[in-house]
mmCIF file of C-alpha atoms in Angstrom:
data_model
loop_
_atom_site.group_PDB
_atom_site.id
_atom_site.type_symbol
_atom_site.label_atom_id
_atom_site.label_comp_id
_atom_site.label_asym_id
_atom_site.label_seq_id
_atom_site.Cartn_x
_atom_site.Cartn_y
_atom_site.Cartn_z
ATOM 1 C CA UNK A 1 42.289 -37.725 31.463
ATOM 2 C CA UNK A 2 43.594 -35.950 34.387
ATOM 3 C CA UNK A 3 47.347 -35.475 33.167
ATOM 4 C CA UNK A 4 45.367 -33.625 30.057
ATOM 5 C CA UNK A 5 44.237 -31.601 32.509
ATOM 6 C CA UNK A 6 46.987 -30.632 34.368
ATOM 7 C CA UNK A 7 48.478 -30.132 30.547
ATOM 8 C CA UNK A 8 45.772 -27.655 30.545
ATOM 9 C CA UNK A 9 46.009 -25.774 33.788
ATOM 10 C CA UNK A 10 49.292 -25.273 32.842
ATOM 11 C CA UNK A 11 49.549 -23.884 29.680
ATOM 12 C CA UNK A 12 47.267 -21.954 30.618
ATOM 13 C CA UNK A 13 49.253 -20.303 33.560
ATOM 14 C CA UNK A 14 51.915 -20.157 31.126
ATOM 15 C CA UNK A 15 50.117 -17.956 28.525
ATOM 16 C CA UNK A 16 48.809 -16.166 31.376
ATOM 17 C CA UNK A 17 52.495 -15.378 32.843
ATOM 18 C CA UNK A 18 53.163 -14.925 29.192
ATOM 19 C CA UNK A 19 50.646 -11.745 29.170
ATOM 20 C CA UNK A 20 52.388 -9.217 30.876
ATOM 21 C CA UNK A 21 55.469 -9.615 28.938
ATOM 22 C CA UNK A 22 53.895 -9.468 25.716
ATOM 23 C CA UNK A 23 52.220 -6.054 26.439
ATOM 24 C CA UNK A 24 55.610 -4.817 27.757
ATOM 25 C CA UNK A 25 56.828 -5.741 24.473
ATOM 26 C CA UNK A 26 53.974 -4.077 22.301
ATOM 27 C CA UNK A 27 54.298 -1.049 24.609
ATOM 28 C CA UNK A 28 58.094 -0.522 23.792
ATOM 29 C CA UNK A 29 58.066 -1.621 19.759
ATOM 30 C CA UNK A 30 54.395 -1.040 18.541
ATOM 31 C CA UNK A 31 53.334 2.526 18.014
ATOM 32 C CA UNK A 32 49.884 2.034 18.298
ATOM 33 C CA UNK A 33 49.497 0.293 21.506
ATOM 34 C CA UNK A 34 51.347 2.496 22.613
ATOM 35 C CA UNK A 35 49.561 5.349 22.321
ATOM 36 C CA UNK A 36 46.419 4.146 23.204
ATOM 37 C CA UNK A 37 48.338 2.683 27.195
ATOM 38 C CA UNK A 38 49.039 6.086 27.079
ATOM 39 C CA UNK A 39 45.735 7.795 26.592
ATOM 40 C CA UNK A 40 43.998 4.814 28.678
ATOM 41 C CA UNK A 41 46.526 5.835 31.698
ATOM 42 C CA UNK A 42 45.251 10.026 31.085
ATOM 43 C CA UNK A 43 41.684 9.269 30.817
ATOM 44 C CA UNK A 44 42.043 6.889 34.137
ATOM 45 C CA UNK A 45 44.195 9.214 36.094
ATOM 46 C CA UNK A 46 41.147 11.407 35.452
ATOM 47 C CA UNK A 47 38.357 9.379 36.147
ATOM 48 C CA UNK A 48 40.856 8.149 39.798
ATOM 49 C CA UNK A 49 41.225 11.991 40.623
ATOM 50 C CA UNK A 50 37.698 13.283 40.341
ATOM 51 C CA UNK A 51 36.744 10.505 42.323
ATOM 52 C CA UNK A 52 38.609 10.827 45.359
ATOM 53 C CA UNK A 53 39.128 14.322 45.426
ATOM 54 C CA UNK A 54 34.944 15.370 44.840
ATOM 55 C CA UNK A 55 34.433 14.519 48.515
ATOM 56 C CA UNK A 56 37.274 16.967 49.576
ATOM 57 C CA UNK A 57 36.125 19.339 47.318
ATOM 58 C CA UNK A 58 31.983 18.720 48.357
ATOM 59 C CA UNK A 59 33.291 19.763 52.015
ATOM 60 C CA UNK A 60 33.867 23.050 50.472
ATOM 61 C CA UNK A 61 30.162 23.264 48.219
ATOM 62 C CA UNK A 62 30.658 24.703 44.795
ATOM 63 C CA UNK A 63 33.658 27.103 45.162
ATOM 64 C CA UNK A 64 35.792 28.405 42.485
ATOM 65 C CA UNK A 65 38.865 28.058 45.300
ATOM 66 C CA UNK A 66 37.647 23.941 44.447
ATOM 67 C CA UNK A 67 40.060 24.390 40.483
ATOM 68 C CA UNK A 68 43.290 24.487 42.899
ATOM 69 C CA UNK A 69 42.310 20.732 43.794
ATOM 70 C CA UNK A 70 41.985 19.592 40.261
ATOM 71 C CA UNK A 71 44.698 21.114 39.090
ATOM 72 C CA UNK A 72 47.675 20.007 41.697
ATOM 73 C CA UNK A 73 45.876 16.422 40.491
ATOM 74 C CA UNK A 74 46.805 17.276 36.727
ATOM 75 C CA UNK A 75 49.629 18.658 37.449
ATOM 76 C CA UNK A 76 52.442 15.710 37.805
ATOM 77 C CA UNK A 77 51.067 13.533 34.680
ATOM 78 C CA UNK A 78 53.542 15.882 32.420
ATOM 79 C CA UNK A 79 56.182 14.332 34.289
ATOM 80 C CA UNK A 80 54.571 10.799 33.902
ATOM 81 C CA UNK A 81 54.958 11.519 30.065
ATOM 82 C CA UNK A 82 57.848 13.520 29.710
ATOM 83 C CA UNK A 83 56.408 16.893 28.659
ATOM 84 C CA UNK A 84 58.614 19.351 29.169
ATOM 85 C CA UNK A 85 56.262 22.760 29.653
ATOM 86 C CA UNK A 86 57.815 26.096 28.762
ATOM 87 C CA UNK A 87 55.818 29.287 29.536
ATOM 88 C CA UNK A 88 56.639 32.801 27.777
ATOM 89 C CA UNK A 89 54.731 35.942 28.852
ATOM 90 C CA UNK A 90 53.625 34.835 32.563
ATOM 91 C CA UNK A 91 54.089 38.145 33.494
ATOM 92 C CA UNK A 92 50.994 39.207 31.411
ATOM 93 C CA UNK A 93 49.025 37.594 34.042
ATOM 94 C CA UNK A 94 49.682 39.479 36.616
ATOM 95 C CA UNK A 95 47.301 41.263 37.503
ATOM 96 C CA UNK A 96 44.613 40.931 40.525
ATOM 97 C CA UNK A 97 41.542 42.553 38.420
ATOM 98 C CA UNK A 98 39.149 40.085 35.597
ATOM 99 C CA UNK A 99 39.724 38.873 32.319
ATOM 100 C CA UNK A 100 39.225 36.764 29.707
ATOM 101 C CA UNK A 101 41.387 34.068 28.988
ATOM 102 C CA UNK A 102 41.213 32.435 25.354
ATOM 103 C CA UNK A 103 43.229 29.556 24.085
ATOM 104 C CA UNK A 104 43.702 27.285 20.825
ATOM 105 C CA UNK A 105 42.275 23.824 21.405
ATOM 106 C CA UNK A 106 43.807 20.915 19.591
ATOM 107 C CA UNK A 107 43.337 17.689 22.457
ATOM 108 C CA UNK A 108 42.531 17.033 25.776
ATOM 109 C CA UNK A 109 46.759 17.137 25.919
ATOM 110 C CA UNK A 110 45.593 21.125 26.544
ATOM 111 C CA UNK A 111 44.272 19.600 30.219
ATOM 112 C CA UNK A 112 48.396 20.060 31.015
ATOM 113 C CA UNK A 113 48.920 23.050 29.498
ATOM 114 C CA UNK A 114 45.789 24.459 30.833
ATOM 115 C CA UNK A 115 46.780 23.442 34.342
ATOM 116 C CA UNK A 116 50.025 25.303 33.888
ATOM 117 C CA UNK A 117 49.489 28.442 32.994
ATOM 118 C CA UNK A 118 45.694 28.597 34.511
ATOM 119 C CA UNK A 119 45.856 31.647 37.636
ATOM 120 C CA UNK A 120 43.982 31.454 40.820
ATOM 121 C CA UNK A 121 40.098 32.525 40.580
ATOM 122 C CA UNK A 122 39.834 31.141 37.293
ATOM 123 C CA UNK A 123 37.645 28.711 35.515
ATOM 124 C CA UNK A 124 37.130 27.176 32.147
ATOM 125 C CA UNK A 125 33.745 27.440 30.264
ATOM 126 C CA UNK A 126 33.158 23.828 29.348
ATOM 127 C CA UNK A 127 30.303 21.980 27.582
ATOM 128 C CA UNK A 128 27.771 20.821 29.052
ATOM 129 C CA UNK A 129 27.683 17.260 28.066
ATOM 130 C CA UNK A 130 31.237 17.685 30.479
ATOM 131 C CA UNK A 131 28.459 17.484 33.531
ATOM 132 C CA UNK A 132 27.215 14.350 32.445
ATOM 133 C CA UNK A 133 30.347 12.061 33.238
ATOM 134 C CA UNK A 134 29.993 10.785 36.075
ATOM 135 C CA UNK A 135 32.026 11.962 38.798
ATOM 136 C CA UNK A 136 34.472 13.843 36.281
ATOM 137 C CA UNK A 137 31.521 16.395 35.812
ATOM 138 C CA UNK A 138 30.936 16.196 39.551
ATOM 139 C CA UNK A 139 34.541 17.594 40.198
ATOM 140 C CA UNK A 140 33.888 19.620 37.599
ATOM 141 C CA UNK A 141 30.454 21.292 39.335
ATOM 142 C CA UNK A 142 32.119 21.154 42.189
ATOM 143 C CA UNK A 143 35.464 23.736 40.639
ATOM 144 C CA UNK A 144 32.817 26.020 39.720
ATOM 145 C CA UNK A 145 33.303 25.508 35.942
ATOM 146 C CA UNK A 146 30.736 27.032 33.604
ATOM 147 C CA UNK A 147 28.740 24.766 31.723
ATOM 148 C CA UNK A 148 27.937 25.713 27.955
ATOM 149 C CA UNK A 149 25.070 24.014 25.925
ATOM 150 C CA UNK A 150 26.525 23.957 22.417
ATOM 151 C CA UNK A 151 23.687 23.170 20.694
ATOM 152 C CA UNK A 152 21.389 25.721 21.925
ATOM 153 C CA UNK A 153 21.830 29.686 20.998
ATOM 154 C CA UNK A 154 19.483 30.771 23.621
ATOM 155 C CA UNK A 155 21.234 28.799 26.483
ATOM 156 C CA UNK A 156 24.664 29.797 25.181
ATOM 157 C CA UNK A 157 24.120 33.628 25.375
ATOM 158 C CA UNK A 158 22.103 33.970 28.561
ATOM 159 C CA UNK A 159 25.032 31.665 30.239
ATOM 160 C CA UNK A 160 27.524 34.592 28.566
ATOM 161 C CA UNK A 161 25.241 37.603 30.106
ATOM 162 C CA UNK A 162 25.020 35.093 33.761
ATOM 163 C CA UNK A 163 28.639 35.310 33.728
ATOM 164 C CA UNK A 164 29.417 38.682 32.428
ATOM 165 C CA UNK A 165 27.137 39.961 35.753
ATOM 166 C CA UNK A 166 29.142 37.983 38.203
ATOM 167 C CA UNK A 167 32.761 38.146 36.864
ATOM 168 C CA UNK A 168 33.454 41.544 38.465
ATOM 169 C CA UNK A 169 31.521 41.067 41.414
ATOM 170 C CA UNK A 170 33.148 37.871 42.462
ATOM 171 C CA UNK A 171 36.355 39.352 40.730
ATOM 172 C CA UNK A 172 36.581 36.197 38.581
ATOM 173 C CA UNK A 173 39.043 34.859 35.412
ATOM 174 C CA UNK A 174 37.152 33.075 32.923
ATOM 175 C CA UNK A 175 38.810 30.495 30.192
ATOM 176 C CA UNK A 176 37.182 30.381 26.863
ATOM 177 C CA UNK A 177 38.299 27.758 24.101
ATOM 178 C CA UNK A 178 36.638 30.203 21.064
ATOM 179 C CA UNK A 179 37.730 27.643 18.568
ATOM 180 C CA UNK A 180 34.990 25.794 19.838
ATOM 181 C CA UNK A 181 36.018 22.312 19.387
ATOM 182 C CA UNK A 182 39.355 20.160 19.114
ATOM 183 C CA UNK A 183 41.770 21.313 16.061
ATOM 184 C CA UNK A 184 45.268 19.350 15.691
ATOM 185 C CA UNK A 185 45.371 21.316 12.221
ATOM 186 C CA UNK A 186 48.161 24.002 11.428
ATOM 187 C CA UNK A 187 46.109 26.859 11.458
ATOM 188 C CA UNK A 188 43.321 28.253 13.731
ATOM 189 C CA UNK A 189 39.689 27.367 12.936
ATOM 190 C CA UNK A 190 37.311 30.541 13.015
ATOM 191 C CA UNK A 191 36.770 31.994 16.042
ATOM 192 C CA UNK A 192 33.115 31.439 17.885
ATOM 193 C CA UNK A 193 32.233 35.444 19.593
ATOM 194 C CA UNK A 194 30.838 34.337 23.199
ATOM 195 C CA UNK A 195 34.306 35.179 25.120
ATOM 196 C CA UNK A 196 34.370 38.487 23.290
ATOM 197 C CA UNK A 197 31.128 39.292 24.128
ATOM 198 C CA UNK A 198 31.627 38.249 27.506
ATOM 199 C CA UNK A 199 34.514 40.570 27.645
ATOM 200 C CA UNK A 200 32.773 43.720 26.486
ATOM 201 C CA UNK A 201 30.259 42.845 28.063
ATOM 202 C CA UNK A 202 31.795 42.721 31.788
ATOM 203 C CA UNK A 203 34.560 45.199 30.389
ATOM 204 C CA UNK A 204 37.154 43.510 31.802
ATOM 205 C CA UNK A 205 40.822 42.596 29.372
ATOM 206 C CA UNK A 206 41.294 39.775 26.845
ATOM 207 C CA UNK A 207 44.540 37.393 27.357
ATOM 208 C CA UNK A 208 44.924 35.172 24.649
ATOM 209 C CA UNK A 209 47.164 31.761 24.891
ATOM 210 C CA UNK A 210 48.951 30.562 22.164
ATOM 211 C CA UNK A 211 49.871 26.434 22.819
ATOM 212 C CA UNK A 212 52.264 25.222 20.386
ATOM 213 C CA UNK A 213 52.101 22.095 17.912
ATOM 214 C CA UNK A 214 52.507 18.930 19.355
ATOM 215 C CA UNK A 215 52.409 17.250 16.030
ATOM 216 C CA UNK A 216 56.327 16.122 16.903
ATOM 217 C CA UNK A 217 55.193 14.432 19.960
ATOM 218 C CA UNK A 218 51.706 13.742 20.156
ATOM 219 C CA UNK A 219 48.941 12.977 17.156
ATOM 220 C CA UNK A 220 45.436 11.180 17.622
ATOM 221 C CA UNK A 221 45.314 10.787 13.749
ATOM 222 C CA UNK A 222 48.468 9.148 13.493
ATOM 223 C CA UNK A 223 48.376 7.404 16.813
ATOM 224 C CA UNK A 224 51.431 9.222 18.368
ATOM 225 C CA UNK A 225 52.368 9.816 22.154
ATOM 226 C CA UNK A 226 56.035 10.331 22.657
ATOM 227 C CA UNK A 227 57.815 12.595 25.266
ATOM 228 C CA UNK A 228 58.173 16.094 23.658
ATOM 229 C CA UNK A 229 58.373 19.465 24.848
ATOM 230 C CA UNK A 230 55.317 22.074 24.704
ATOM 231 C CA UNK A 231 55.726 25.102 24.246
ATOM 232 C CA UNK A 232 53.014 27.765 25.654
ATOM 233 C CA UNK A 233 52.713 31.655 24.930
ATOM 234 C CA UNK A 234 51.085 34.431 27.016
ATOM 235 C CA UNK A 235 50.403 37.579 24.568
ATOM 236 C CA UNK A 236 49.927 40.721 25.725
ATOM 237 C CA UNK A 237 46.085 41.947 27.202
ATOM 238 C CA UNK A 238 43.594 43.085 24.588
ATOM 239 C CA UNK A 239 41.540 46.129 26.640
ATOM 240 C CA UNK A 240 37.680 46.044 25.735
ATOM 241 C CA UNK A 241 36.831 49.137 28.353
ATOM 242 C CA UNK A 242 34.891 51.505 25.540
ATOM 243 C CA UNK A 243 33.710 48.635 23.363
ATOM 244 C CA UNK A 244 30.263 47.759 22.735
ATOM 245 C CA UNK A 245 28.473 44.730 21.030
ATOM 246 C CA UNK A 246 29.057 46.782 17.296
ATOM 247 C CA UNK A 247 33.032 45.866 17.565
ATOM 248 C CA UNK A 248 33.183 42.110 18.814
ATOM 249 C CA UNK A 249 33.445 40.951 15.182
ATOM 250 C CA UNK A 250 36.582 42.890 14.839
ATOM 251 C CA UNK A 251 37.474 42.089 18.372
ATOM 252 C CA UNK A 252 37.116 38.638 17.126
ATOM 253 C CA UNK A 253 39.337 39.105 14.208
ATOM 254 C CA UNK A 254 41.779 41.119 15.569
ATOM 255 C CA UNK A 255 42.519 38.511 18.587
ATOM 256 C CA UNK A 256 42.431 35.680 16.046
ATOM 257 C CA UNK A 257 45.135 37.446 13.799
ATOM 258 C CA UNK A 258 47.191 37.698 16.142
ATOM 259 C CA UNK A 259 46.959 34.415 17.939
ATOM 260 C CA UNK A 260 47.174 32.472 14.338
ATOM 261 C CA UNK A 261 50.374 34.630 14.022
ATOM 262 C CA UNK A 262 51.572 33.636 16.617
ATOM 263 C CA UNK A 263 51.383 30.962 16.253
ATOM 264 C CA UNK A 264 52.753 30.092 12.954
ATOM 265 C CA UNK A 265 55.337 31.439 14.404
ATOM 266 C CA UNK A 266 56.030 29.331 17.110
ATOM 267 C CA UNK A 267 55.640 25.920 14.743
ATOM 268 C CA UNK A 268 58.271 27.619 12.346
ATOM 269 C CA UNK A 269 60.648 27.739 15.251
ATOM 270 C CA UNK A 270 59.842 23.924 15.956
ATOM 271 C CA UNK A 271 60.230 22.989 12.547
ATOM 272 C CA UNK A 272 63.765 24.818 12.485
ATOM 273 C CA UNK A 273 64.810 23.550 15.974
ATOM 274 C CA UNK A 274 64.113 19.427 14.746
ATOM 275 C CA UNK A 275 65.785 20.649 11.503
ATOM 276 C CA UNK A 276 69.028 21.469 12.650
ATOM 277 C CA UNK A 277 68.729 18.249 15.335
ATOM 278 C CA UNK A 278 67.998 16.668 12.482
ATOM 279 C CA UNK A 279 69.083 17.582 8.749
ATOM 280 C CA UNK A 280 67.256 15.381 6.885
ATOM 281 C CA UNK A 281 64.217 15.474 7.823
ATOM 282 C CA UNK A 282 61.361 17.035 5.200
ATOM 283 C CA UNK A 283 60.614 20.598 5.317
ATOM 284 C CA UNK A 284 57.644 21.177 7.205
#
């Protein structure tokens, strides 16, 4: 009986020793396991950094300056994942006046692109649900992120109106994902008009930003997450001076068309590069 118990302990210890090896083998040879490990690390990193930084941010109180802490915490992630960032047109953002940034939205990975280009005194507009995500929500609130209730139109309109009033007074830049939800398709979803109403009400320019498709290195659908290159293109500003609310639908469509054209061009260029590297690949 004593010998049997000893054998069970030895077997248990052996299995426990094998677990890290099995996990390592799965990480290297199973793409799905590899994907979930990387996503788990991504989420753990965000939660940990938010928890560690919140007390320091709280000393300053709710302030857009705390965005610098969040940005510094997220920037190193690209190195862990082997993602190379290429930014085109960053000189467009070198103006001191307030403005609105609109950007396409593909996945949580957009955070890496966002912190790569986000200028000083810039806050995103985020869904209100984020505010209730523990220390992450607390860190976002302390950083001055503006929360919007997407399910209540009147509340959303109020937030846009309030933001339009303070954007010039406090020299703020505001970043919005006008598609309203994540989209990993090759074309953009129809744009919601909130960002464009905001820019017109505040009479500030719009800067469209396009992040290239992730499909060659990341896909939540196919459970793929490998090293790769992400290109971010900042388009020239679109002026709103003299425009009124009746101009918003046309303004929205003009900006969407410019961003969709840029996305299509970036996709074609990326596909061409891949085919040059691997001529046997099927057509994109």
